[in-house]
mmCIF file of C-alpha atoms (C1' of nucleotides) and ligand atoms in Angstrom:
data_model
loop_
_atom_site.group_PDB
_atom_site.id
_atom_site.type_symbol
_atom_site.label_atom_id
_atom_site.label_comp_id
_atom_site.label_asym_id
_atom_site.label_seq_id
_atom_site.Cartn_x
_atom_site.Cartn_y
_atom_site.Cartn_z
ATOM 1 C CA MET A 1 0.000 0.000 0.000
ATOM 2 C CA PHE A 2 2.586 2.524 1.182
ATOM 3 C CA SER A 3 6.344 2.228 0.746
ATOM 4 C CA LYS A 4 8.481 1.275 3.731
ATOM 5 C CA ALA A 5 9.876 4.809 3.715
ATOM 6 C CA CYS A 6 6.364 6.184 3.927
ATOM 7 C CA GLU A 7 5.484 3.910 6.838
ATOM 8 C CA HIS A 8 8.601 5.067 8.675
ATOM 9 C CA ALA A 9 7.631 8.677 7.935
ATOM 10 C CA ILE A 10 4.099 8.373 9.288
ATOM 11 C CA LYS A 11 5.227 6.630 12.457
ATOM 12 C CA ALA A 12 8.003 9.173 13.021
ATOM 13 C CA MET A 13 5.611 12.084 12.582
ATOM 14 C CA ILE A 14 3.147 10.611 15.053
ATOM 15 C CA TYR A 15 5.791 10.008 17.684
ATOM 16 C CA ILE A 16 7.374 13.428 17.257
ATOM 17 C CA ALA A 17 3.919 14.963 17.566
ATOM 18 C CA THR A 18 3.259 13.260 20.906
ATOM 19 C CA GLN A 19 6.512 14.692 22.231
ATOM 20 C CA SER A 20 5.852 18.129 20.802
ATOM 21 C CA LEU A 21 2.538 18.126 22.643
ATOM 22 C CA GLU A 22 4.642 17.884 25.791
ATOM 23 C CA ASN A 23 7.029 20.544 24.508
ATOM 24 C CA LYS A 24 9.823 18.038 24.065
ATOM 25 C CA ARG A 25 12.109 18.191 21.060
ATOM 26 C CA VAL A 26 13.195 14.682 20.040
ATOM 27 C CA LYS A 27 16.449 13.332 18.643
ATOM 28 C CA ILE A 28 16.495 10.962 15.701
ATOM 29 C CA GLY A 29 17.762 8.087 17.859
ATOM 30 C CA ASP A 30 14.760 8.541 20.097
ATOM 31 C CA VAL A 31 12.437 8.530 17.106
ATOM 32 C CA ALA A 32 13.986 5.323 15.792
ATOM 33 C CA LYS A 33 13.688 3.636 19.157
ATOM 34 C CA HIS A 34 10.030 4.488 19.588
ATOM 35 C CA THR A 35 9.009 3.593 16.034
ATOM 36 C CA GLY A 36 11.101 0.478 15.491
ATOM 37 C CA SER A 37 12.515 2.013 12.329
ATOM 38 C CA PRO A 38 16.184 2.028 11.266
ATOM 39 C CA GLU A 39 17.789 5.199 12.579
ATOM 40 C CA ALA A 40 19.891 6.307 9.618
ATOM 41 C CA TYR A 41 17.150 5.594 7.118
ATOM 42 C CA THR A 42 14.639 7.475 9.221
ATOM 43 C CA ALA A 43 17.096 10.375 9.435
ATOM 44 C CA LYS A 44 17.175 10.563 5.668
ATOM 45 C CA ILE A 45 13.404 10.448 5.455
ATOM 46 C CA MET A 46 13.119 13.209 8.063
ATOM 47 C CA GLY A 47 15.345 15.305 5.845
ATOM 48 C CA THR A 48 12.773 15.023 3.078
ATOM 49 C CA LEU A 49 9.904 15.838 5.431
ATOM 50 C CA ASN A 50 11.831 18.812 6.762
ATOM 51 C CA LYS A 51 12.445 20.166 3.268
ATOM 52 C CA GLN A 52 8.745 19.839 2.532
ATOM 53 C CA GLY A 53 8.085 21.891 5.643
ATOM 54 C CA ILE A 54 5.963 19.360 7.499
ATOM 55 C CA VAL A 55 8.421 18.998 10.375
ATOM 56 C CA SER A 56 10.876 21.395 11.998
ATOM 57 C CA SER A 57 14.413 20.551 12.999
ATOM 58 C CA LEU A 58 17.256 22.158 14.885
ATOM 59 C CA THR A 59 20.888 21.053 14.814
ATOM 60 C CA GLY A 60 23.250 21.092 17.723
ATOM 61 C CA PRO A 61 22.871 20.332 21.424
ATOM 62 C CA TYR A 62 19.274 20.428 22.567
ATOM 63 C CA GLY A 63 18.408 20.093 18.885
ATOM 64 C CA GLY A 64 16.076 17.559 17.284
ATOM 65 C CA PHE A 65 12.690 17.445 15.633
ATOM 66 C CA GLU A 66 9.427 19.071 16.589
ATOM 67 C CA ILE A 67 6.030 19.885 15.149
ATOM 68 C CA ASN A 68 4.204 23.068 15.962
ATOM 69 C CA ALA A 69 0.928 22.376 17.771
ATOM 70 C CA LYS A 70 -1.081 24.351 15.277
ATOM 71 C CA MET A 71 0.615 22.641 12.362
ATOM 72 C CA MET A 72 -0.020 19.138 13.609
ATOM 73 C CA LYS A 73 -3.741 19.750 13.315
ATOM 74 C CA GLN A 74 -3.336 21.029 9.786
ATOM 75 C CA ILE A 75 -0.973 18.326 8.602
ATOM 76 C CA LYS A 76 -2.915 15.349 7.331
ATOM 77 C CA VAL A 77 -1.605 11.843 6.725
ATOM 78 C CA SER A 78 -2.191 12.529 3.034
ATOM 79 C CA ASP A 79 0.503 15.224 3.193
ATOM 80 C CA ILE A 80 3.063 12.769 4.541
ATOM 81 C CA VAL A 81 2.158 10.136 1.974
ATOM 82 C CA PHE A 82 2.396 12.696 -0.807
ATOM 83 C CA ALA A 83 5.757 13.972 0.439
ATOM 84 C CA ILE A 84 7.292 10.497 0.346
ATOM 85 C CA ASP A 85 5.353 8.412 -2.206
ATOM 86 C CA GLY A 86 4.109 11.165 -4.490
ATOM 87 C CA ASP A 87 0.647 11.191 -5.993
ATOM 88 C CA SER A 88 0.554 7.668 -7.402
ATOM 89 C CA VAL A 89 -1.573 6.586 -4.445
ATOM 90 C CA TYR A 90 -4.150 9.231 -5.309
ATOM 91 C CA ASN A 91 -4.041 9.247 -9.102
ATOM 92 C CA GLY A 92 -2.220 6.111 -10.246
ATOM 93 C CA CYS A 93 -3.859 3.360 -12.292
ATOM 94 C CA GLY A 94 -4.607 0.173 -10.386
ATOM 95 C CA LEU A 95 -3.135 -1.918 -13.173
ATOM 96 C CA GLY A 96 -0.053 0.261 -13.563
ATOM 97 C CA LEU A 97 -0.957 1.956 -16.842
ATOM 98 C CA ASN A 98 1.115 5.109 -17.167
ATOM 99 C CA GLU A 99 -1.940 7.228 -16.518
ATOM 100 C CA CYS A 100 -5.402 6.676 -15.073
ATOM 101 C CA SER A 101 -7.893 7.968 -17.596
ATOM 102 C CA GLU A 102 -11.639 8.260 -17.559
ATOM 103 C CA GLU A 103 -11.814 8.302 -21.349
ATOM 104 C CA LYS A 104 -9.879 5.096 -21.983
ATOM 105 C CA PRO A 105 -9.792 3.344 -18.634
ATOM 106 C CA CYS A 106 -8.273 0.013 -17.691
ATOM 107 C CA PRO A 107 -10.657 -2.860 -16.970
ATOM 108 C CA ILE A 108 -10.747 -2.342 -13.207
ATOM 109 C CA HIS A 109 -10.930 1.463 -13.364
ATOM 110 C CA ASN A 110 -14.560 1.889 -12.357
ATOM 111 C CA GLU A 111 -14.220 -0.390 -9.372
ATOM 112 C CA PHE A 112 -10.791 0.925 -8.448
ATOM 113 C CA VAL A 113 -11.449 4.665 -8.415
ATOM 114 C CA LYS A 114 -14.099 4.255 -5.732
ATOM 115 C CA VAL A 115 -11.728 2.548 -3.341
ATOM 116 C CA ARG A 116 -8.862 4.866 -4.239
ATOM 117 C CA SER A 117 -11.046 7.885 -3.613
ATOM 118 C CA GLU A 118 -12.116 6.620 -0.202
ATOM 119 C CA LEU A 119 -8.514 5.971 0.702
ATOM 120 C CA LYS A 120 -7.662 9.513 -0.324
ATOM 121 C CA THR A 121 -10.524 10.973 1.678
ATOM 122 C CA MET A 122 -9.537 8.918 4.683
ATOM 123 C CA LEU A 123 -5.945 10.174 4.525
ATOM 124 C CA GLU A 124 -7.079 13.751 3.954
ATOM 125 C CA THR A 125 -9.350 13.779 6.978
ATOM 126 C CA THR A 126 -6.913 12.252 9.436
ATOM 127 C CA SER A 127 -4.497 14.706 11.018
ATOM 128 C CA VAL A 128 -1.211 14.031 12.740
ATOM 129 C CA PHE A 129 -2.765 15.521 15.862
ATOM 130 C CA ASP A 130 -5.618 13.000 15.790
ATOM 131 C CA LEU A 131 -3.166 10.115 15.670
ATOM 132 C CA ALA A 132 -0.772 11.595 18.217
ATOM 133 C CA THR A 133 -3.508 11.948 20.819
ATOM 134 C CA LYS A 134 -4.533 8.340 20.201
ATOM 135 C CA LEU A 135 -0.964 7.278 20.819
ATOM 136 C CA GLN A 136 -0.722 9.409 23.946
ATOM 137 C CA SER A 137 -3.808 7.771 25.379
ATOM 138 C CA GLY A 138 -2.092 4.405 25.100
ATOM 139 C CA GLU A 139 -4.873 2.792 23.081
ATOM 140 C CA VAL A 140 -2.615 2.253 20.076
ATOM 141 C CA THR A 141 0.999 1.264 19.392
ATOM 142 C CA LEU A 142 3.740 2.074 16.901
ATOM 143 C CA VAL A 143 5.777 -1.083 17.364
ATOM 144 C CA ARG A 144 5.235 -4.822 17.172
ATOM 145 C CA MET B 1 -1.081 -0.895 -4.280
ATOM 146 C CA PHE B 2 -0.320 -4.126 -6.134
ATOM 147 C CA SER B 3 3.138 -5.359 -7.112
ATOM 148 C CA LYS B 4 4.231 -5.083 -10.737
ATOM 149 C CA ALA B 5 4.055 -8.868 -10.946
ATOM 150 C CA CYS B 6 0.463 -8.747 -9.777
ATOM 151 C CA GLU B 7 -0.452 -6.087 -12.311
ATOM 152 C CA HIS B 8 1.079 -8.224 -15.058
ATOM 153 C CA ALA B 9 -0.868 -11.209 -13.753
ATOM 154 C CA ILE B 10 -4.239 -9.458 -13.751
ATOM 155 C CA LYS B 11 -3.743 -8.046 -17.243
ATOM 156 C CA ALA B 12 -2.588 -11.409 -18.579
ATOM 157 C CA MET B 13 -5.583 -13.178 -17.091
ATOM 158 C CA ILE B 14 -7.996 -10.675 -18.599
ATOM 159 C CA TYR B 15 -6.467 -10.942 -22.052
ATOM 160 C CA ILE B 16 -6.305 -14.729 -21.976
ATOM 161 C CA ALA B 17 -9.938 -14.776 -20.890
ATOM 162 C CA THR B 18 -11.032 -12.688 -23.875
ATOM 163 C CA GLN B 19 -9.307 -15.152 -26.175
ATOM 164 C CA SER B 20 -10.690 -18.167 -24.355
ATOM 165 C CA LEU B 21 -14.176 -16.728 -24.862
ATOM 166 C CA GLU B 22 -13.439 -17.077 -28.583
ATOM 167 C CA ASN B 23 -11.989 -20.542 -28.061
ATOM 168 C CA LYS B 24 -8.484 -19.356 -28.849
ATOM 169 C CA ARG B 25 -5.523 -20.621 -26.876
ATOM 170 C CA VAL B 26 -2.857 -17.924 -26.575
ATOM 171 C CA LYS B 27 0.938 -18.072 -26.560
ATOM 172 C CA ILE B 28 2.942 -16.147 -24.004
ATOM 173 C CA GLY B 29 4.348 -13.809 -26.666
ATOM 174 C CA ASP B 30 0.833 -12.900 -27.645
ATOM 175 C CA VAL B 31 -0.067 -12.220 -24.028
ATOM 176 C CA ALA B 32 2.968 -9.972 -23.595
ATOM 177 C CA LYS B 33 2.172 -8.057 -26.754
ATOM 178 C CA HIS B 34 -1.411 -7.369 -25.762
ATOM 179 C CA THR B 35 -0.669 -6.439 -22.162
ATOM 180 C CA GLY B 36 2.514 -4.442 -22.652
ATOM 181 C CA SER B 37 4.269 -6.639 -20.108
ATOM 182 C CA PRO B 38 7.748 -8.173 -20.442
ATOM 183 C CA GLU B 39 7.395 -11.609 -22.019
ATOM 184 C CA ALA B 40 9.824 -13.652 -19.934
ATOM 185 C CA TYR B 41 8.657 -12.163 -16.665
ATOM 186 C CA THR B 42 5.041 -12.741 -17.587
ATOM 187 C CA ALA B 43 5.919 -16.329 -18.466
ATOM 188 C CA LYS B 44 7.265 -16.865 -14.983
ATOM 189 C CA ILE B 45 4.191 -15.286 -13.428
ATOM 190 C CA MET B 46 1.933 -17.514 -15.539
ATOM 191 C CA GLY B 47 3.815 -20.480 -14.132
ATOM 192 C CA THR B 48 2.732 -19.432 -10.649
ATOM 193 C CA LEU B 49 -0.860 -18.885 -11.729
ATOM 194 C CA ASN B 50 -0.847 -22.254 -13.454
ATOM 195 C CA LYS B 51 0.380 -24.025 -10.325
ATOM 196 C CA GLN B 52 -2.355 -22.335 -8.322
ATOM 197 C CA GLY B 53 -4.825 -23.695 -10.835
ATOM 198 C CA ILE B 54 -6.302 -20.421 -11.970
ATOM 199 C CA VAL B 55 -5.122 -20.805 -15.562
ATOM 200 C CA SER B 56 -4.555 -23.835 -17.783
ATOM 201 C CA SER B 57 -1.602 -24.368 -20.069
ATOM 202 C CA LEU B 58 -0.503 -26.771 -22.754
ATOM 203 C CA THR B 59 3.032 -27.170 -24.086
ATOM 204 C CA GLY B 60 3.990 -27.893 -27.653
ATOM 205 C CA PRO B 61 2.642 -26.693 -30.993
ATOM 206 C CA TYR B 62 -0.871 -25.291 -30.723
ATOM 207 C CA GLY B 63 -0.124 -24.959 -27.018
ATOM 208 C CA GLY B 64 -0.542 -21.895 -24.847
ATOM 209 C CA PHE B 65 -2.794 -20.631 -22.113
ATOM 210 C CA GLU B 66 -6.521 -20.769 -21.696
ATOM 211 C CA ILE B 67 -9.195 -20.313 -19.061
ATOM 212 C CA ASN B 68 -12.267 -22.458 -18.911
ATOM 213 C CA ALA B 69 -15.429 -20.390 -19.450
ATOM 214 C CA LYS B 70 -17.000 -21.631 -16.246
ATOM 215 C CA MET B 71 -13.837 -20.951 -14.285
ATOM 216 C CA MET B 72 -13.460 -17.389 -15.477
ATOM 217 C CA LYS B 73 -16.756 -16.530 -13.809
ATOM 218 C CA GLN B 74 -15.640 -18.143 -10.589
ATOM 219 C CA ILE B 75 -12.147 -16.672 -10.533
ATOM 220 C CA LYS B 76 -12.163 -13.270 -8.868
ATOM 221 C CA VAL B 77 -9.485 -10.610 -9.046
ATOM 222 C CA SER B 78 -8.913 -11.319 -5.364
ATOM 223 C CA ASP B 79 -7.740 -14.822 -6.279
ATOM 224 C CA ILE B 80 -5.108 -13.457 -8.651
ATOM 225 C CA VAL B 81 -3.907 -10.889 -6.127
ATOM 226 C CA PHE B 82 -3.692 -13.557 -3.440
ATOM 227 C CA ALA B 83 -1.816 -15.945 -5.719
ATOM 228 C CA ILE B 84 0.863 -13.351 -6.470
ATOM 229 C CA ASP B 85 0.975 -10.899 -3.553
ATOM 230 C CA GLY B 86 -0.324 -13.122 -0.766
ATOM 231 C CA ASP B 87 -2.702 -11.902 1.899
ATOM 232 C CA SER B 88 -0.862 -8.753 2.966
ATOM 233 C CA VAL B 89 -3.314 -6.702 0.898
ATOM 234 C CA TYR B 90 -6.219 -8.166 2.860
ATOM 235 C CA ASN B 91 -4.734 -8.518 6.337
ATOM 236 C CA GLY B 92 -1.564 -6.431 6.485
ATOM 237 C CA CYS B 93 -1.125 -3.422 8.765
ATOM 238 C CA GLY B 94 -1.196 -0.060 7.016
ATOM 239 C CA LEU B 95 1.873 1.050 8.922
ATOM 240 C CA GLY B 96 3.774 -2.188 8.328
ATOM 241 C CA LEU B 97 3.545 -3.618 11.835
ATOM 242 C CA ASN B 98 4.184 -7.347 11.644
ATOM 243 C CA GLU B 99 0.531 -8.036 12.319
ATOM 244 C CA CYS B 100 -2.700 -6.061 12.188
ATOM 245 C CA SER B 101 -4.397 -6.471 15.535
ATOM 246 C CA GLU B 102 -7.694 -5.261 16.883
ATOM 247 C CA GLU B 103 -6.467 -5.524 20.475
ATOM 248 C CA LYS B 104 -3.365 -3.388 20.117
ATOM 249 C CA PRO B 105 -3.814 -1.571 16.830
ATOM 250 C CA CYS B 106 -1.575 0.970 15.144
ATOM 251 C CA PRO B 107 -2.761 4.605 15.116
ATOM 252 C CA ILE B 108 -4.391 4.425 11.686
ATOM 253 C CA HIS B 109 -5.966 1.001 12.197
ATOM 254 C CA ASN B 110 -9.565 2.103 12.613
ATOM 255 C CA GLU B 111 -9.482 4.295 9.544
ATOM 256 C CA PHE B 112 -7.430 1.808 7.538
ATOM 257 C CA VAL B 113 -9.460 -1.353 8.039
ATOM 258 C CA LYS B 114 -12.518 0.255 6.501
ATOM 259 C CA VAL B 115 -10.731 1.079 3.283
ATOM 260 C CA ARG B 116 -8.899 -2.238 3.244
ATOM 261 C CA SER B 117 -12.144 -4.107 3.703
ATOM 262 C CA GLU B 118 -13.795 -2.254 0.833
ATOM 263 C CA LEU B 119 -10.841 -3.006 -1.386
ATOM 264 C CA LYS B 120 -11.120 -6.668 -0.456
ATOM 265 C CA THR B 121 -14.847 -6.736 -1.170
ATOM 266 C CA MET B 122 -14.298 -4.994 -4.475
ATOM 267 C CA LEU B 123 -11.692 -7.569 -5.547
ATOM 268 C CA GLU B 124 -13.843 -10.443 -4.335
ATOM 269 C CA THR B 125 -16.869 -9.350 -6.297
ATOM 270 C CA THR B 126 -15.104 -8.711 -9.591
ATOM 271 C CA SER B 127 -14.595 -11.773 -11.763
ATOM 272 C CA VAL B 128 -12.171 -12.295 -14.604
ATOM 273 C CA PHE B 129 -15.196 -12.822 -16.838
ATOM 274 C CA ASP B 130 -16.601 -9.400 -15.910
ATOM 275 C CA LEU B 131 -13.361 -7.716 -16.904
ATOM 276 C CA ALA B 132 -12.846 -9.811 -20.034
ATOM 277 C CA THR B 133 -16.230 -8.859 -21.448
ATOM 278 C CA LYS B 134 -15.463 -5.203 -20.760
ATOM 279 C CA LEU B 135 -12.246 -5.559 -22.704
ATOM 280 C CA GLN B 136 -14.011 -7.365 -25.540
ATOM 281 C CA SER B 137 -16.496 -4.555 -25.883
ATOM 282 C CA GLY B 138 -13.634 -2.152 -26.489
ATOM 283 C CA GLU B 139 -14.637 0.254 -23.722
ATOM 284 C CA VAL B 140 -11.417 -0.370 -21.803
ATOM 285 C CA THR B 141 -7.740 -0.941 -22.559
ATOM 286 C CA LEU B 142 -4.832 -2.940 -21.162
ATOM 287 C CA VAL B 143 -2.046 -0.803 -22.609
ATOM 288 C CA ARG B 144 -0.989 2.822 -22.541
ATOM 289 C "C1'" DT C 1 10.138 -41.397 -35.294
ATOM 290 C "C1'" DT C 2 11.760 -36.957 -36.151
ATOM 291 C "C1'" DT C 3 10.939 -32.250 -36.245
ATOM 292 C "C1'" DT C 4 8.974 -28.223 -34.524
ATOM 293 C "C1'" DA C 5 6.649 -25.259 -31.352
ATOM 294 C "C1'" DT C 6 5.710 -24.313 -26.998
ATOM 295 C "C1'" DT C 7 5.688 -24.048 -21.759
ATOM 296 C "C1'" DC C 8 8.631 -24.989 -17.509
ATOM 297 C "C1'" DG C 9 12.108 -23.845 -14.366
ATOM 298 C "C1'" DG C 10 16.488 -22.601 -12.639
ATOM 299 C "C1'" DA C 11 20.371 -19.428 -13.049
ATOM 300 C "C1'" DT C 12 21.537 -15.022 -13.776
ATOM 301 C "C1'" DA C 13 21.183 -9.934 -14.381
ATOM 302 C "C1'" DA C 14 19.355 -5.324 -13.829
ATOM 303 C "C1'" DA C 15 16.874 -1.966 -11.368
ATOM 304 C "C1'" DA C 16 14.605 -0.116 -7.473
ATOM 305 C "C1'" DT C 17 14.137 0.166 -2.729
ATOM 306 C "C1'" DT C 18 15.814 -0.060 1.722
ATOM 307 C "C1'" DG C 19 19.374 0.646 4.784
ATOM 308 C "C1'" DT C 20 24.326 2.139 6.544
ATOM 309 C "C1'" DC C 21 28.274 5.003 7.120
ATOM 310 C "C1'" DA C 22 31.173 8.855 7.371
ATOM 311 C "C1'" DT C 23 31.867 13.535 7.055
ATOM 312 C "C1'" DA C 24 30.212 18.269 6.920
ATOM 313 C "C1'" DA C 25 27.407 21.904 8.745
ATOM 314 C "C1'" DA C 26 25.040 24.043 12.394
ATOM 315 C "C1'" DT C 27 24.200 25.454 17.018
ATOM 316 C "C1'" DA C 28 24.204 25.765 21.968
ATOM 317 C "C1'" DA C 29 26.874 25.665 26.135
ATOM 318 C "C1'" DA C 30 31.130 25.984 28.606
ATOM 319 C "C1'" DT D 1 36.294 30.771 21.057
ATOM 320 C "C1'" DT D 2 36.375 26.093 21.755
ATOM 321 C "C1'" DT D 3 33.996 21.975 22.458
ATOM 322 C "C1'" DA D 4 30.223 18.858 22.412
ATOM 323 C "C1'" DT D 5 26.089 17.480 20.266
ATOM 324 C "C1'" DT D 6 22.991 17.035 16.840
ATOM 325 C "C1'" DT D 7 20.980 17.256 12.049
ATOM 326 C "C1'" DA D 8 22.179 17.266 6.809
ATOM 327 C "C1'" DT D 9 23.823 14.918 3.035
ATOM 328 C "C1'" DG D 10 26.062 12.209 -0.331
ATOM 329 C "C1'" DA D 11 28.412 7.864 -1.187
ATOM 330 C "C1'" DC D 12 28.092 3.210 -0.542
ATOM 331 C "C1'" DA D 13 26.004 -1.496 0.608
ATOM 332 C "C1'" DA D 14 22.395 -4.908 1.115
ATOM 333 C "C1'" DT D 15 18.071 -6.610 -0.070
ATOM 334 C "C1'" DT D 16 14.056 -7.144 -2.760
ATOM 335 C "C1'" DT D 17 11.727 -6.825 -6.900
ATOM 336 C "C1'" DT D 18 11.653 -6.967 -11.626
ATOM 337 C "C1'" DA D 19 13.270 -8.874 -15.696
ATOM 338 C "C1'" DT D 20 16.191 -11.891 -18.914
ATOM 339 C "C1'" DC D 21 18.293 -16.114 -20.709
ATOM 340 C "C1'" DC D 22 18.739 -20.701 -21.809
ATOM 341 C "C1'" DG D 23 18.314 -25.550 -21.683
ATOM 342 C "C1'" DA D 24 14.907 -29.220 -20.383
ATOM 343 C "C1'" DA D 25 10.463 -31.132 -20.811
ATOM 344 C "C1'" DT D 26 6.349 -31.738 -23.404
ATOM 345 C "C1'" DA D 27 3.290 -32.581 -27.020
ATOM 346 C "C1'" DA D 28 1.478 -31.958 -31.683
ATOM 347 C "C1'" DA D 29 2.334 -32.546 -36.490
ATOM 348 C "C1'" DA D 30 4.953 -34.094 -40.345
HETATM 349 S S1 LIG E 1 -7.191 3.562 -15.758
HETATM 350 FE FE1 LIG E 1 -6.651 1.995 -14.409
HETATM 351 S S2 LIG E 1 -7.489 2.711 -12.579
HETATM 352 FE FE2 LIG E 1 -8.034 4.301 -13.917
HETATM 353 S S1 LIG E 2 -2.769 -2.588 13.209
HETATM 354 FE FE1 LIG E 2 -2.172 -1.248 11.628
HETATM 355 S S2 LIG E 2 -3.842 -1.451 10.282
HETATM 356 FE FE2 LIG E 2 -4.439 -2.790 11.861
#
DNA sequence: TTTTATTCGGATAAAATTGTCATAAATAAA
DNA sequence: TTTATTTATGACAATTTTATCCGAATAAAA
């Protein structure tokens, strides 16, 4: 569904958000530990997210990653997915044709667009804040 | 969403089905040409589908692949996806946790299972025959 | 029975993705 | 200003996925 990189990204964002809610900036090693993701790879992914402006970072002692409280309500999971996997999830053809087209669709197009659209809506209506509060409450987990 | 191999598999099955509806057995080169997939790779994939019993093959002159007319109504897209990609599409965690669990779910679980379930239902209710007749009618395409 | 056409299957290769490492750049504290 | 700590980044490595190649097996036709 999503790439490994994208899964790492979503988990990292959620964990960082929980810490930001407690005004704690987090180091990449801490992120890796709490998400079960490889540290160096996650660091690279965070670089991409930082460039796209959906996470803030600070180098040096007392540095790390953080997400502004206002931002984490605006940032939707769809933004993370788009930043890492691009728009293929939202617009790509289910059978891998180079373009999804209404005029000359692939055989599964009509069935596929419904599901794809619901996935998109789901991602667009779920904010990082929503997921971070769930994690804070302890009802969900990032590792297994 | 699906692996490349799975996309090749679905397209191949649909094309073979259209030919079987006209009582024509098709060679792998013909399949590759009409699906835009690499021939040798498709051949290997067909081997898997053949072992799983969702396509029939015959070696030698006048050999090739075919799908029994009764079977192509019974075979659903879900069967092809399962044969190639396994059950991760139906049961895998959206964040890549080693298991999707209701007891200790990941943060997106509740949102994700809905979409995943609709995808599953969609695949389970779409038969190879349905898609083959669409292709025969010329309203859809396998290549672009 | 021999020839020919085809799938089957294992070895190999190429490409993409995932992951690591080392060094540079930045920044805060001493 | 120097030092310690942390992110940033590009090169490299490992793994997985995708794709190719070729000889063996099979079966129809000549
Ligand atoms: S053309 Fe394939 S999903 Fe739209
Ligand atoms: S636990 Fe992640 S989708 Fe169910």
